[in-house]
Each structure stands twice: as C-alpha cells, then as structure tokens.
CSV table of C-alpha atoms in Angstrom, one decimal:
chain,number,residue,atom,x,y,z
A,1,MET,CA,176.2,78.8,83.7
A,2,THR,CA,176.0,82.4,84.8
A,3,GLN,CA,179.0,84.5,84.3
A,4,ALA,CA,180.7,86.3,87.2
A,5,SER,CA,182.4,89.7,86.4
A,6,ARG,CA,186.0,90.1,86.3
A,7,SER,CA,187.3,92.2,89.3
A,8,GLY,CA,190.5,93.4,87.9
A,9,PRO,CA,194.0,92.4,87.1
A,10,SER,CA,195.0,88.7,87.8
A,11,PHE,CA,198.0,86.4,88.7
A,12,ASP,CA,200.6,86.5,86.1
A,13,LEU,CA,200.9,82.7,85.0
A,14,SER,CA,204.6,83.3,83.9
A,15,ASN,CA,205.5,83.2,87.7
A,16,LEU,CA,204.5,79.4,87.9
A,17,GLU,CA,207.9,78.2,86.9
A,18,MET,CA,209.5,80.3,89.8
A,19,LEU,CA,206.9,79.2,92.4
A,20,PHE,CA,207.3,75.7,91.5
A,21,ALA,CA,211.1,75.6,91.1
A,22,GLY,CA,212.4,72.1,92.3
A,23,HIS,CA,208.6,70.8,92.2
A,24,ALA,CA,208.4,70.1,88.5
A,25,PRO,CA,206.2,67.0,88.9
A,26,ARG,CA,203.5,69.1,90.8
A,27,LEU,CA,203.4,71.8,88.0
A,28,ALA,CA,203.3,68.8,85.4
A,29,HIS,CA,200.2,67.6,87.1
A,30,MET,CA,198.6,71.1,87.2
A,31,ARG,CA,199.3,71.6,83.4
A,32,ASP,CA,197.9,68.3,82.5
A,33,ALA,CA,194.7,69.0,84.5
A,34,SER,CA,194.4,72.2,82.5
A,35,SER,CA,194.8,70.2,79.2
A,36,PHE,CA,192.0,67.8,80.4
A,37,ALA,CA,189.9,70.9,81.2
A,38,ALA,CA,190.3,72.3,77.7
A,39,ASP,CA,189.1,69.0,76.3
A,40,LEU,CA,186.3,68.9,78.7
A,41,ALA,CA,185.1,72.5,77.6
A,42,ALA,CA,185.5,71.6,73.9
A,43,CYS,CA,183.4,68.4,74.5
A,44,SER,CA,180.7,70.7,76.1
A,45,PHE,CA,180.8,73.2,73.3
A,46,MET,CA,181.5,75.8,76.1
A,47,PRO,CA,181.6,79.6,75.3
A,48,MET,CA,185.0,80.9,75.2
A,49,GLU,CA,184.9,83.0,78.2
A,50,GLN,CA,183.7,80.2,80.4
A,51,SER,CA,186.2,77.8,78.8
A,52,GLU,CA,189.2,80.2,79.6
A,53,LEU,CA,188.0,80.3,83.3
A,54,LEU,CA,187.9,76.7,83.6
A,55,VAL,CA,191.3,76.1,81.9
A,56,ARG,CA,192.7,78.7,84.0
A,57,SER,CA,191.2,77.3,87.3
A,58,ALA,CA,192.5,73.7,86.5
A,59,LEU,CA,195.9,75.1,86.0
A,60,LEU,CA,195.9,77.0,89.3
A,61,HIS,CA,194.0,74.3,91.3
A,62,ASP,CA,197.1,73.2,93.1
A,63,LEU,CA,198.7,76.5,93.5
A,64,GLY,CA,198.9,76.3,97.1
A,65,TYR,CA,201.3,73.7,97.2
A,66,ALA,CA,204.1,76.1,96.1
A,67,PRO,CA,206.3,76.3,99.2
A,68,SER,CA,206.5,80.1,99.4
A,69,LEU,CA,202.5,80.3,99.4
A,70,ARG,CA,202.0,78.0,102.5
A,71,ARG,CA,200.0,79.6,105.4
A,72,TYR,CA,197.4,76.9,106.7
A,73,GLY,CA,199.1,73.9,105.2
A,74,PHE,CA,196.0,73.2,103.5
A,75,HIS,CA,196.6,73.7,99.8
A,76,PRO,CA,193.2,74.8,98.4
A,77,LEU,CA,192.9,77.5,101.0
A,78,ASP,CA,196.6,78.5,100.6
A,79,GLY,CA,196.2,78.9,96.9
A,80,ALA,CA,192.8,80.8,97.1
A,81,LEU,CA,194.3,83.3,99.6
A,82,PHE,CA,197.3,84.1,97.3
A,83,LEU,CA,194.8,84.6,94.3
A,84,GLU,CA,192.6,86.8,96.5
A,85,SER,CA,195.5,88.9,97.1
A,86,GLN,CA,196.3,89.0,93.2
A,87,ASP,CA,192.8,90.2,92.3
A,88,GLU,CA,192.1,87.0,90.5
A,89,HIS,CA,188.8,86.3,89.0
A,90,PRO,CA,186.4,85.2,91.8
A,91,TRP,CA,185.4,82.0,90.0
A,92,VAL,CA,188.9,80.9,89.4
A,93,ILE,CA,189.5,81.5,93.4
A,94,GLU,CA,186.3,79.4,93.9
A,95,GLY,CA,187.6,76.5,91.7
A,96,VAL,CA,190.9,76.5,93.6
A,97,LEU,CA,189.2,76.8,97.0
A,98,ARG,CA,186.7,74.1,96.6
A,99,HIS,CA,188.1,71.7,94.1
A,100,SER,CA,188.1,67.8,94.8
A,101,GLY,CA,185.9,68.2,98.0
A,102,ALA,CA,188.2,70.6,99.8
A,103,ASP,CA,185.5,72.4,101.6
A,104,ARG,CA,184.5,68.8,103.1
A,105,ARG,CA,187.9,68.2,104.1
A,106,ALA,CA,188.3,71.7,105.6
A,107,SER,CA,185.5,71.0,108.0
A,108,LEU,CA,187.7,68.8,109.9
A,109,LEU,CA,190.4,71.4,110.6
A,110,PRO,CA,189.2,74.2,113.0
A,111,GLU,CA,191.3,77.1,111.6
A,112,VAL,CA,190.8,76.3,108.0
A,113,ALA,CA,187.1,75.8,108.7
A,114,GLU,CA,186.9,79.3,110.0
A,115,GLN,CA,188.5,80.7,106.7
A,116,TYR,CA,185.9,78.8,104.6
A,117,ALA,CA,183.1,80.1,106.8
A,118,MET,CA,184.2,83.6,105.9
A,119,ARG,CA,183.8,82.6,102.1
A,120,PRO,CA,180.2,81.5,101.2
A,121,VAL,CA,179.8,79.4,98.0
A,122,ALA,CA,180.0,81.5,95.0
A,123,VAL,CA,176.6,81.6,93.3
A,124,GLY,CA,176.6,80.0,89.8
A,125,ALA,CA,180.2,78.5,90.1
A,126,ALA,CA,179.2,75.0,91.1
A,127,TRP,CA,179.6,73.7,87.5
A,128,LEU,CA,183.3,75.1,87.4
A,129,VAL,CA,184.2,73.6,90.8
A,130,ARG,CA,182.9,70.0,89.4
A,131,ALA,CA,184.7,70.6,86.1
A,132,VAL,CA,188.1,71.4,88.0
A,133,THR,CA,187.6,68.2,90.0
A,134,MET,CA,187.2,66.2,87.0
A,135,ALA,CA,190.4,67.6,85.6
A,136,ASP,CA,192.2,67.0,88.8
A,137,TRP,CA,191.2,63.4,88.7
A,138,ARG,CA,192.4,62.9,85.1
A,139,ALA,CA,195.9,64.0,85.6
A,140,ALA,CA,198.5,61.9,87.3
A,141,GLY,CA,199.9,63.2,90.5
A,142,ILE,CA,203.3,63.6,88.7
A,143,GLY,CA,201.9,64.6,85.4
A,144,GLY,CA,200.3,62.9,82.4
A,145,ARG,CA,196.8,62.1,81.4
A,146,VAL,CA,195.2,59.3,83.0
A,147,SER,CA,191.8,57.4,83.3
A,148,PHE,CA,189.9,57.7,86.5
A,149,GLY,CA,191.1,54.2,87.2
A,150,GLN,CA,194.6,54.8,86.5
A,151,ARG,CA,194.5,57.9,88.6
A,152,LEU,CA,193.3,55.7,91.5
A,153,ARG,CA,196.0,53.2,91.0
A,154,ASP,CA,198.6,56.0,90.8
A,155,ILE,CA,197.5,57.1,94.4
A,156,VAL,CA,197.5,53.7,95.8
A,157,ASP,CA,201.0,52.9,94.4
A,158,ARG,CA,202.4,56.3,96.0
A,159,ASN,CA,200.6,55.8,99.4
A,160,PRO,CA,201.2,52.1,100.4
A,161,ASP,CA,201.1,53.1,104.0
A,162,ASN,CA,198.1,55.4,104.0
A,163,PRO,CA,194.9,53.3,103.6
A,164,GLY,CA,192.8,56.2,104.7
A,165,LYS,CA,193.8,58.3,101.7
A,166,VAL,CA,193.3,55.4,99.5
A,167,ARG,CA,189.9,54.9,100.8
A,168,ARG,CA,189.0,58.5,100.4
A,169,ALA,CA,190.3,58.3,96.8
A,170,GLU,CA,188.2,55.3,96.0
A,171,ALA,CA,185.2,57.2,97.0
A,172,MET,CA,186.2,60.3,95.3
A,173,VAL,CA,186.9,58.4,91.9
A,174,ALA,CA,183.3,57.0,92.1
A,175,GLU,CA,181.7,60.3,92.8
A,176,VAL,CA,183.8,62.1,90.1
A,177,ARG,CA,183.3,59.5,87.5
A,178,GLY,CA,179.6,59.9,87.8
A,179,TRP,CA,179.9,63.6,87.4
A,180,PHE,CA,181.7,63.1,84.1
A,181,LEU,CA,179.3,60.7,82.9
A,182,ASP,CA,176.4,63.1,83.5
A,183,TRP,CA,178.4,65.9,82.0
A,184,VAL,CA,179.2,64.2,78.7
A,185,LYS,CA,175.7,62.7,78.3
A,186,THR,CA,174.1,66.1,78.8
A,187,THR,CA,176.3,67.9,76.5
A,188,ASN,CA,176.2,65.6,73.5
A,189,ARG,CA,172.7,64.9,73.1
A,190,ALA,CA,173.0,65.9,69.2
A,191,ARG,CA,175.1,62.7,68.6
A,192,PRO,CA,174.7,60.8,71.9
A,193,LEU,CA,176.7,57.6,70.9
A,194,PRO,CA,180.4,57.9,71.7
A,195,TRP,CA,183.0,57.1,69.0
A,196,VAL,CA,184.4,53.5,70.1
A,197,PHE,CA,188.0,52.6,69.6
A,198,CYS,CA,188.5,48.9,70.1
A,199,ASP,CA,191.6,46.9,70.4
A,200,VAL,CA,191.5,43.6,68.3
A,201,ASP,CA,193.5,40.6,69.8
A,202,HIS,CA,192.1,39.4,73.0
A,203,THR,CA,189.5,42.1,73.1
A,204,LEU,CA,187.4,41.9,69.9
A,205,ILE,CA,188.8,38.5,68.5
A,206,CYS,CA,190.3,35.5,70.3
A,207,PRO,CA,193.6,34.8,68.4
A,208,GLY,CA,193.1,32.0,65.9
A,209,ASP,CA,189.4,32.4,65.8
A,210,PRO,CA,187.4,34.4,63.3
A,211,LEU,CA,185.4,37.4,64.4
A,212,SER,CA,182.3,36.1,66.1
A,213,ALA,CA,178.8,36.6,64.4
A,214,GLY,CA,177.7,38.4,67.8
A,215,ASN,CA,180.4,40.9,67.7
A,216,ARG,CA,180.0,41.5,63.9
A,217,THR,CA,176.3,42.0,64.2
A,218,SER,CA,176.6,44.4,67.3
A,219,ILE,CA,179.3,46.5,65.3
A,220,LYS,CA,177.2,46.8,62.2
A,221,ALA,CA,174.2,47.8,64.3
A,222,TYR,CA,176.1,50.3,66.3
A,223,VAL,CA,177.3,51.9,63.1
A,224,ALA,CA,174.0,51.9,61.4
A,225,ALA,CA,172.6,53.7,64.4
A,226,GLY,CA,175.0,56.6,63.9
A,227,GLY,CA,177.9,55.5,66.1
A,228,ARG,CA,181.4,55.5,64.9
A,229,PHE,CA,183.6,52.4,65.6
A,230,SER,CA,187.5,52.4,64.9
A,231,LEU,CA,189.9,49.4,65.3
A,232,ALA,CA,192.8,50.3,67.4
A,233,SER,CA,195.4,47.6,66.8
A,234,GLY,CA,199.1,46.7,67.2
A,235,LYS,CA,198.8,44.9,63.8
A,236,HIS,CA,200.3,46.3,60.6
A,237,PRO,CA,197.9,48.6,58.8
A,238,LYS,CA,197.6,46.0,56.0
A,239,SER,CA,196.2,43.6,58.4
A,240,VAL,CA,193.8,45.9,60.1
A,241,ALA,CA,192.5,47.1,56.8
A,242,SER,CA,191.5,43.6,55.7
A,243,LEU,CA,189.3,43.4,59.1
A,244,SER,CA,188.0,47.1,58.4
A,245,ARG,CA,187.0,46.1,54.9
A,246,ASP,CA,185.2,42.9,56.1
A,247,LEU,CA,183.3,45.1,58.7
A,248,GLY,CA,182.4,47.8,56.2
A,249,LEU,CA,184.0,50.5,58.4
A,250,GLU,CA,184.5,54.0,56.8
A,251,SER,CA,186.0,55.6,59.9
A,252,ALA,CA,189.6,56.1,60.3
A,253,GLN,CA,191.5,52.9,61.8
A,254,VAL,CA,194.5,52.8,64.2
A,255,ALA,CA,197.3,50.5,63.4
A,256,ALA,CA,200.9,49.6,64.5
A,257,ASN,CA,200.0,50.7,68.1
A,258,GLY,CA,199.2,54.1,67.1
A,259,THR,CA,202.3,54.9,64.9
A,260,CYS,CA,199.8,55.3,62.0
A,261,VAL,CA,196.2,55.7,61.0
A,262,PHE,CA,194.5,54.8,57.7
A,263,LYS,CA,191.3,55.8,56.1
A,264,GLY,CA,190.0,55.1,52.6
A,265,GLY,CA,193.1,53.2,51.6
A,266,VAL,CA,195.5,56.1,52.6
A,267,ILE,CA,198.0,55.5,55.6
A,268,THR,CA,199.2,58.5,57.5
A,269,VAL,CA,202.3,57.8,59.7
A,270,LEU,CA,202.0,59.6,62.8
A,271,ALA,CA,205.4,59.0,64.3
A,272,HIS,CA,208.5,56.6,63.9
A,273,LEU,CA,211.4,55.5,65.9
A,274,GLY,CA,214.1,57.5,63.7
A,275,ASP,CA,217.6,56.9,64.6
A,276,ALA,CA,216.8,54.8,67.8
A,277,ALA,CA,215.5,51.9,65.6
A,278,MET,CA,218.9,50.6,64.7
A,279,SER,CA,220.4,51.1,68.3
A,280,LEU,CA,217.3,49.1,69.5
A,281,VAL,CA,217.9,46.4,66.8
A,282,ALA,CA,221.5,46.0,67.9
A,283,ARG,CA,220.8,45.7,71.6
A,284,LEU,CA,217.9,43.3,71.0
A,285,LYS,CA,220.1,41.1,68.5
A,286,ALA,CA,222.7,41.0,71.3
A,287,LEU,CA,220.3,39.6,73.6
A,288,GLY,CA,219.3,36.8,71.1
A,289,LEU,CA,215.7,38.0,70.8
A,290,PRO,CA,213.6,37.4,67.6
A,291,VAL,CA,212.9,40.9,66.2
A,292,ALA,CA,210.4,42.1,63.7
A,293,LEU,CA,210.5,45.8,62.1
A,294,TYR,CA,207.2,47.4,61.1
A,295,ARG,CA,207.4,49.7,58.2
A,296,GLU,CA,204.6,51.3,56.3
A,297,GLN,CA,205.0,49.0,53.4
A,298,GLY,CA,205.3,45.7,55.4
A,299,ILE,CA,207.0,43.8,58.3
A,300,GLU,CA,210.8,42.9,58.2
A,301,ALA,CA,212.0,39.7,59.9
A,302,CYS,CA,215.1,41.4,61.2
A,303,CYS,CA,216.9,38.9,63.4
A,304,ASN,CA,216.7,35.6,65.1
A,305,TRP,CA,213.3,35.0,63.3
A,306,GLU,CA,212.0,31.3,63.3
A,307,ASP,CA,209.4,29.7,61.0
A,308,CYS,CA,207.2,29.0,64.1
A,309,LEU,CA,206.8,32.8,64.6
A,310,ASP,CA,205.4,33.1,61.1
A,311,GLU,CA,202.8,30.6,62.3
A,312,LEU,CA,202.1,32.7,65.3
A,313,PHE,CA,201.6,35.8,63.1
A,314,VAL,CA,199.2,33.9,61.1
A,315,ARG,CA,197.3,32.9,64.0
A,316,TYR,CA,196.9,36.5,65.1
A,317,GLY,CA,195.7,37.6,61.7
A,318,GLU,CA,198.9,39.4,61.0
A,319,ILE,CA,200.7,39.7,57.7
A,320,ARG,CA,203.9,37.6,57.4
A,321,ALA,CA,207.3,39.0,58.1
A,322,GLU,CA,209.5,39.1,55.1
A,323,ARG,CA,213.1,37.9,55.0
A,324,LYS,CA,214.4,40.8,53.2
A,325,ARG,CA,215.5,44.4,54.2
A,326,GLY,CA,212.5,46.9,54.0
A,327,SER,CA,212.7,50.7,53.2
A,328,GLY,CA,211.2,53.5,54.9
A,329,PRO,CA,211.3,54.6,58.6
A,330,VAL,CA,210.7,51.9,61.2
A,331,LEU,CA,207.2,52.6,62.9
A,332,LYS,CA,207.7,50.2,65.8
A,333,ILE,CA,209.8,47.1,66.8
A,334,LEU,CA,208.3,44.0,68.2
A,335,CYS,CA,210.4,41.5,70.0
A,336,VAL,CA,209.6,38.1,71.4
A,337,ALA,CA,210.1,38.2,75.2
A,338,HIS,CA,207.7,36.1,77.4
A,339,SER,CA,206.1,37.8,80.3
A,340,ALA,CA,207.4,35.0,82.4
A,341,ASP,CA,211.0,36.3,82.2
A,342,GLN,CA,210.7,39.2,84.5
A,343,GLU,CA,214.4,39.9,84.7
A,344,LEU,CA,214.5,40.4,80.8
A,345,GLU,CA,211.4,42.5,80.9
A,346,ARG,CA,213.1,44.8,83.5
A,347,ASP,CA,216.1,45.1,81.2
A,348,LEU,CA,213.9,45.9,78.1
A,349,ARG,CA,212.3,48.6,79.8
A,350,ARG,CA,215.4,50.1,81.2
A,351,LEU,CA,216.7,49.9,77.5
A,352,ALA,CA,213.6,52.0,76.4
A,353,VAL,CA,214.3,54.6,79.1
A,354,SER,CA,217.9,54.8,77.9
A,355,LEU,CA,216.9,55.5,74.2
A,356,GLU,CA,214.0,57.9,75.2
A,357,VAL,CA,211.4,55.6,73.5
A,358,GLU,CA,208.2,53.9,74.6
A,359,VAL,CA,207.8,50.3,75.5
A,360,CYS,CA,204.6,48.3,76.1
A,361,ARG,CA,203.7,44.7,76.4
A,362,SER,CA,201.0,43.8,73.9
A,363,ASP,CA,200.8,40.0,74.6
A,364,THR,CA,202.3,37.4,77.1
A,365,ARG,CA,204.8,36.8,74.1
A,366,PHE,CA,205.4,40.2,72.8
A,367,MET,CA,207.1,43.5,73.9
A,368,GLU,CA,207.0,46.5,71.4
A,369,PHE,CA,209.2,49.6,71.2
A,370,LEU,CA,207.3,52.7,70.1
A,371,PRO,CA,208.2,56.4,69.5
A,372,THR,CA,207.1,58.7,72.2
A,373,ALA,CA,204.4,60.3,70.0
A,374,GLY,CA,203.2,57.1,68.5
A,375,THR,CA,200.8,55.5,71.0
A,376,LYS,CA,197.2,54.5,70.5
A,377,GLY,CA,196.4,57.7,72.8
A,378,HIS,CA,198.1,59.9,70.2
A,379,ALA,CA,196.3,58.2,67.4
A,380,VAL,CA,192.9,58.8,69.1
A,381,ARG,CA,193.7,62.4,69.5
A,382,PHE,CA,194.8,62.7,65.9
A,383,VAL,CA,191.6,60.9,64.6
A,384,THR,CA,189.2,62.9,66.6
A,385,GLN,CA,190.8,66.2,66.0
A,386,HIS,CA,190.7,65.7,62.2
A,387,GLU,CA,186.9,64.6,62.3
A,388,ASP,CA,186.2,67.6,64.6
A,389,TRP,CA,184.9,65.1,67.2
A,390,PRO,CA,185.4,65.8,70.9
A,391,VAL,CA,188.1,63.6,72.3
A,392,LEU,CA,186.3,63.0,75.4
A,393,HIS,CA,183.2,61.7,73.6
A,394,THR,CA,185.0,58.3,73.0
A,395,LEU,CA,185.0,55.0,74.6
A,396,ALA,CA,188.2,52.7,74.6
A,397,LEU,CA,187.8,49.0,74.8
A,398,GLY,CA,191.1,47.0,75.5
A,399,ASP,CA,192.8,44.3,77.5
A,400,THR,CA,196.5,45.0,78.0
A,401,GLU,CA,199.2,47.6,78.6
A,402,ASN,CA,199.4,48.8,74.9
A,403,ASP,CA,195.9,50.1,75.5
A,404,ALA,CA,196.7,52.1,78.6
A,405,ALA,CA,197.4,55.4,76.5
A,406,MET,CA,194.1,55.1,74.7
A,407,PHE,CA,192.3,54.5,78.2
A,408,ALA,CA,194.0,57.8,79.3
A,409,GLN,CA,193.1,59.6,76.3
A,410,CYS,CA,189.5,58.6,75.9
A,411,GLY,CA,186.5,59.8,77.8
A,412,GLY,CA,185.7,56.3,79.2
A,413,CYS,CA,187.3,52.9,79.1
A,414,ALA,CA,186.2,49.4,79.7
A,415,ALA,CA,188.4,46.3,79.9
A,416,VAL,CA,187.4,42.7,79.0
A,417,ALA,CA,187.3,40.3,81.9
A,418,ASN,CA,190.3,38.4,80.4
A,419,ALA,CA,192.5,41.6,80.4
A,420,THR,CA,195.7,41.9,82.4
A,421,GLY,CA,195.6,43.2,85.9
A,422,GLN,CA,196.8,46.5,85.0
A,423,ALA,CA,194.3,47.1,82.4
A,424,LEU,CA,191.4,45.9,84.7
A,425,LEU,CA,192.6,48.5,87.3
A,426,GLY,CA,192.9,51.3,84.8
A,427,ALA,CA,189.4,50.6,83.4
A,428,ASP,CA,186.2,52.4,84.4
A,429,TRP,CA,184.3,49.2,83.7
A,430,VAL,CA,184.8,45.5,83.3
A,431,ILE,CA,182.7,43.9,80.5
A,432,PRO,CA,182.4,40.2,79.6
A,433,GLU,CA,185.7,38.5,78.2
A,434,CYS,CA,186.5,38.4,74.7
A,435,ALA,CA,185.2,34.7,74.2
A,436,ALA,CA,181.9,35.8,75.5
A,437,ASP,CA,181.5,38.6,72.9
A,438,GLY,CA,182.1,41.4,75.5
A,439,VAL,CA,182.6,44.1,72.8
A,440,GLY,CA,179.3,43.2,71.1
A,441,ARG,CA,177.6,43.2,74.4
A,442,VAL,CA,178.7,46.5,75.5
A,443,LEU,CA,178.1,48.1,72.1
A,444,ASP,CA,174.3,46.8,72.3
A,445,VAL,CA,174.1,48.4,75.8
A,446,VAL,CA,175.5,51.9,74.7
A,447,ARG,CA,173.2,51.8,71.5
A,448,GLN,CA,170.1,50.7,73.4
A,449,GLY,CA,170.7,53.0,76.2
A,450,GLY,CA,171.2,56.1,74.2
A,451,GLY,CA,174.9,56.5,74.7
A,452,TRP,CA,176.6,57.3,78.0
A,453,GLY,CA,173.4,57.0,79.9
A,454,GLY,CA,173.5,53.3,79.0
A,455,LEU,CA,177.0,53.0,80.4
A,456,ALA,CA,176.1,54.8,83.5
A,457,LEU,CA,173.2,52.5,84.3
A,458,SER,CA,174.4,49.1,83.0
A,459,LEU,CA,178.0,48.5,83.5
A,460,GLN,CA,178.3,48.8,87.1
A,461,VAL,CA,179.2,45.2,87.4
A,462,GLU,CA,180.8,42.6,85.1
A,463,GLY,CA,178.3,40.8,83.0
A,464,LEU,CA,176.0,43.7,81.9
C-alpha cells in the first residue's frame, strides 16, 4: 500500500451537517460506513496515515448526494468533483469516485463516462477503493451497522419495484463479501482462527436436549487449536456460567442477550432498562402477559406467571424464576407472547418504540425488551475491545432476531438451517441445523481450513 502525498488543505468535515440538512439518514449511513472502515483498519493493523485516509474516504463516499453538490446526478462523480475543488487528498477523491463499482456504472452514462475517462485510476489506491466499498456495504442505507446479508435485505425492502437494482445488489454483495474474506484472511495470519460467538438455544443446543457429543468435541478441538469460543445467550448469566464451566471455556461469555458479560466468575453489567422497566411492567401486566425480570442476582417472576412456565424454563436450561421481588437494576424483561399473535407483536414493538428501548423475538414463545445499549452486538464489541481483539476477526452463529445485532457487529455470520427467515436472510452462510450439529461442523471446517480460508471454500452451500 504505497502512500500518495497530500496536495494541500482539504474539505472541512464540520460542513457535513449543513450539506445534509434534511437528509439525516444519508449522513447516518456515511458515518456508519466510516465506523466500519475504522474497524477494518484495526483488523488489518493498518498504519495510522492509511487508516485516517480510509476512514475519511468512507465518511465522504456519498458526499455527492448532498443536493447543493449535484452536477451530473451521479453521486460518486458529483462528490469527487466537489472534493477536487476543495484540494482534497487524491486518494480520498479516488475512494469517492470509484466506490462500489461506480466506474462500471459510469460507463453506461456518456457524459459521466467522459468525466471518468479524464481521470485515470490512481496508482496504488485500489486497496482503498475496495475497503471503502466494503464499508459502504456494511452500513444500512439509513444508518446502522449491518451484515452483508442484512444490507442486501435492506435494499430489497426499500426497492420493491426495482428488480434491476436488487439484482445488481445481489451481485455486489457476493463480490464484496469475497473481498472481505480475502482481506481478513490475509491480515490475520498470526492468529488465523476467528473468535466465535455462538447463540445457545436452537443453535448450539436443541431445547430439552443435552449438549451433543459432536458439538462438545468440536468446541474443545477449536479452543485447543488456539481459537476462542464464547457463548452468546439470552439466558441468565448463572445459566450460561454452568454451560461455560462444563465446556471449560476461559473466555468472556455473553448473557441476558448482551446486557451483561462474565468471565472468571465476575459479572459485568453493560446496560439496564432503568426507569423504563417499571413502565414496561405496568403495560405488559395490563395486557395480561406473563412477565419475568432479569436482574444480576436472578430472575423475578413478576406477573401472570404460571407453574408451566417454570417447566419451560427448565427445558431451556434456564434457572427458575423466583416468586419474590428482586433487587438491583432490571437488565431485560421477558414476556410470553406467541409469534402467531401478530397483532400483539405489533403492539409490543410499538410499545418499545414509545419507551425508547429495544425489543426482539428470541423464540416463538418469547419477546424480550432490552436497553438500547444492551444487545449481543454491544457485548461482542465490549468483549473484543477488552481483549484487544479486532472486532471484525469474529464469527457469529445464531438462529433468530435476537442474534441480528451480533450478526451486524461480527466480521462474518452464519445461521443454522432451522433459523427464522429473518436470520437466514441476514447471514453470510447457512450451516446444518441445530439437531445436525451445525455448530460443531462449521467449527471443524474453520479449524481444519485454517480460519477464514476454510469459510470461503467450504460454506458456499448448506451442508458443508
């Protein structure tokens, strides 16, 4: 990666708010692309000057969408032309001009193609263009970190009447995902095995069954080979701790859907519901729903709780909910609300929005309310930062909506074949179902293939 010299003063980033006044979602997308670019640079152990160029390029990649900068109606060119007028760094201009295959699309527009012909490809900047493109495709169109699959689904949902755009997006996702795998494989040779964050119920273990011998053997072999493996569960930390001890895991584990982590017997609370908890309880109680409150020390059966739910918790390997008031902040709230009742689900999602908390479905029977900074994705970032591990050198394994934030945060993600439709669409790969030891089989593939290279070669289709 050779370095181009800076040509002089550059665009003042403080002007972005003014340029995108009234277009906050676009600016949010640009900022989240820049955030991903920073993670990509860290994953690559990139020198500071190159990292700064990449992060800046990703932030400015959609600058040409600013209404006042429109000249040709082709945003990569419009943004690049403006940056040229601002004496921006030539490689930043190159990243904006050519990101996401812009030069290929430009060839179909005569006036635009003429402008591109006047601007030859910058020598040595191809890596930056690819990196900006990867960042573009890991930020949702209206902002937010997403997986490649989630980004594609975002485009499909926003363009129901544009099948051509959807086809181009499908091709682009496949291409850019390949670039990412090559990138992370090449830059992490010293420790090739990604850190795996794995959901438990319906992913690692079929509820009601013990951990299979196959999955147990594969996890132990992965860790023995130098890999790191963390459970990432919605269960209470006491329940997750029992399984973690059984597997002999020494790395940090994620519990209560990301509101806390624990390591070496110490629980660290990352976020809690605060004052919103009691407002939620009152509304859920009025709806007649069974409710359980998760606190650091245990689970409180709050209202409308029946004995049969205790049996269900036991089947899922969860500690029992106690019939007495607990102490300490509420980490999350679980309510029993079957997915078949779509009207109720819509009401619960609206309730979450009104109280500014997160909500997700963790099972066909359960919906859970979480603090906005208390998802599995937040927990993955916390754990990797504290272990000085690149957050993109990670692989998430899951099956449902409560794994979506983890899919978005990790470098790669795979869903078991029995996963929900949403999880399957958001995943990079589909692996065998939980009952067929999909987790163990993918761990074996990654370990035997030397890390990301094994994923790239072996996970093209379900079944490995």
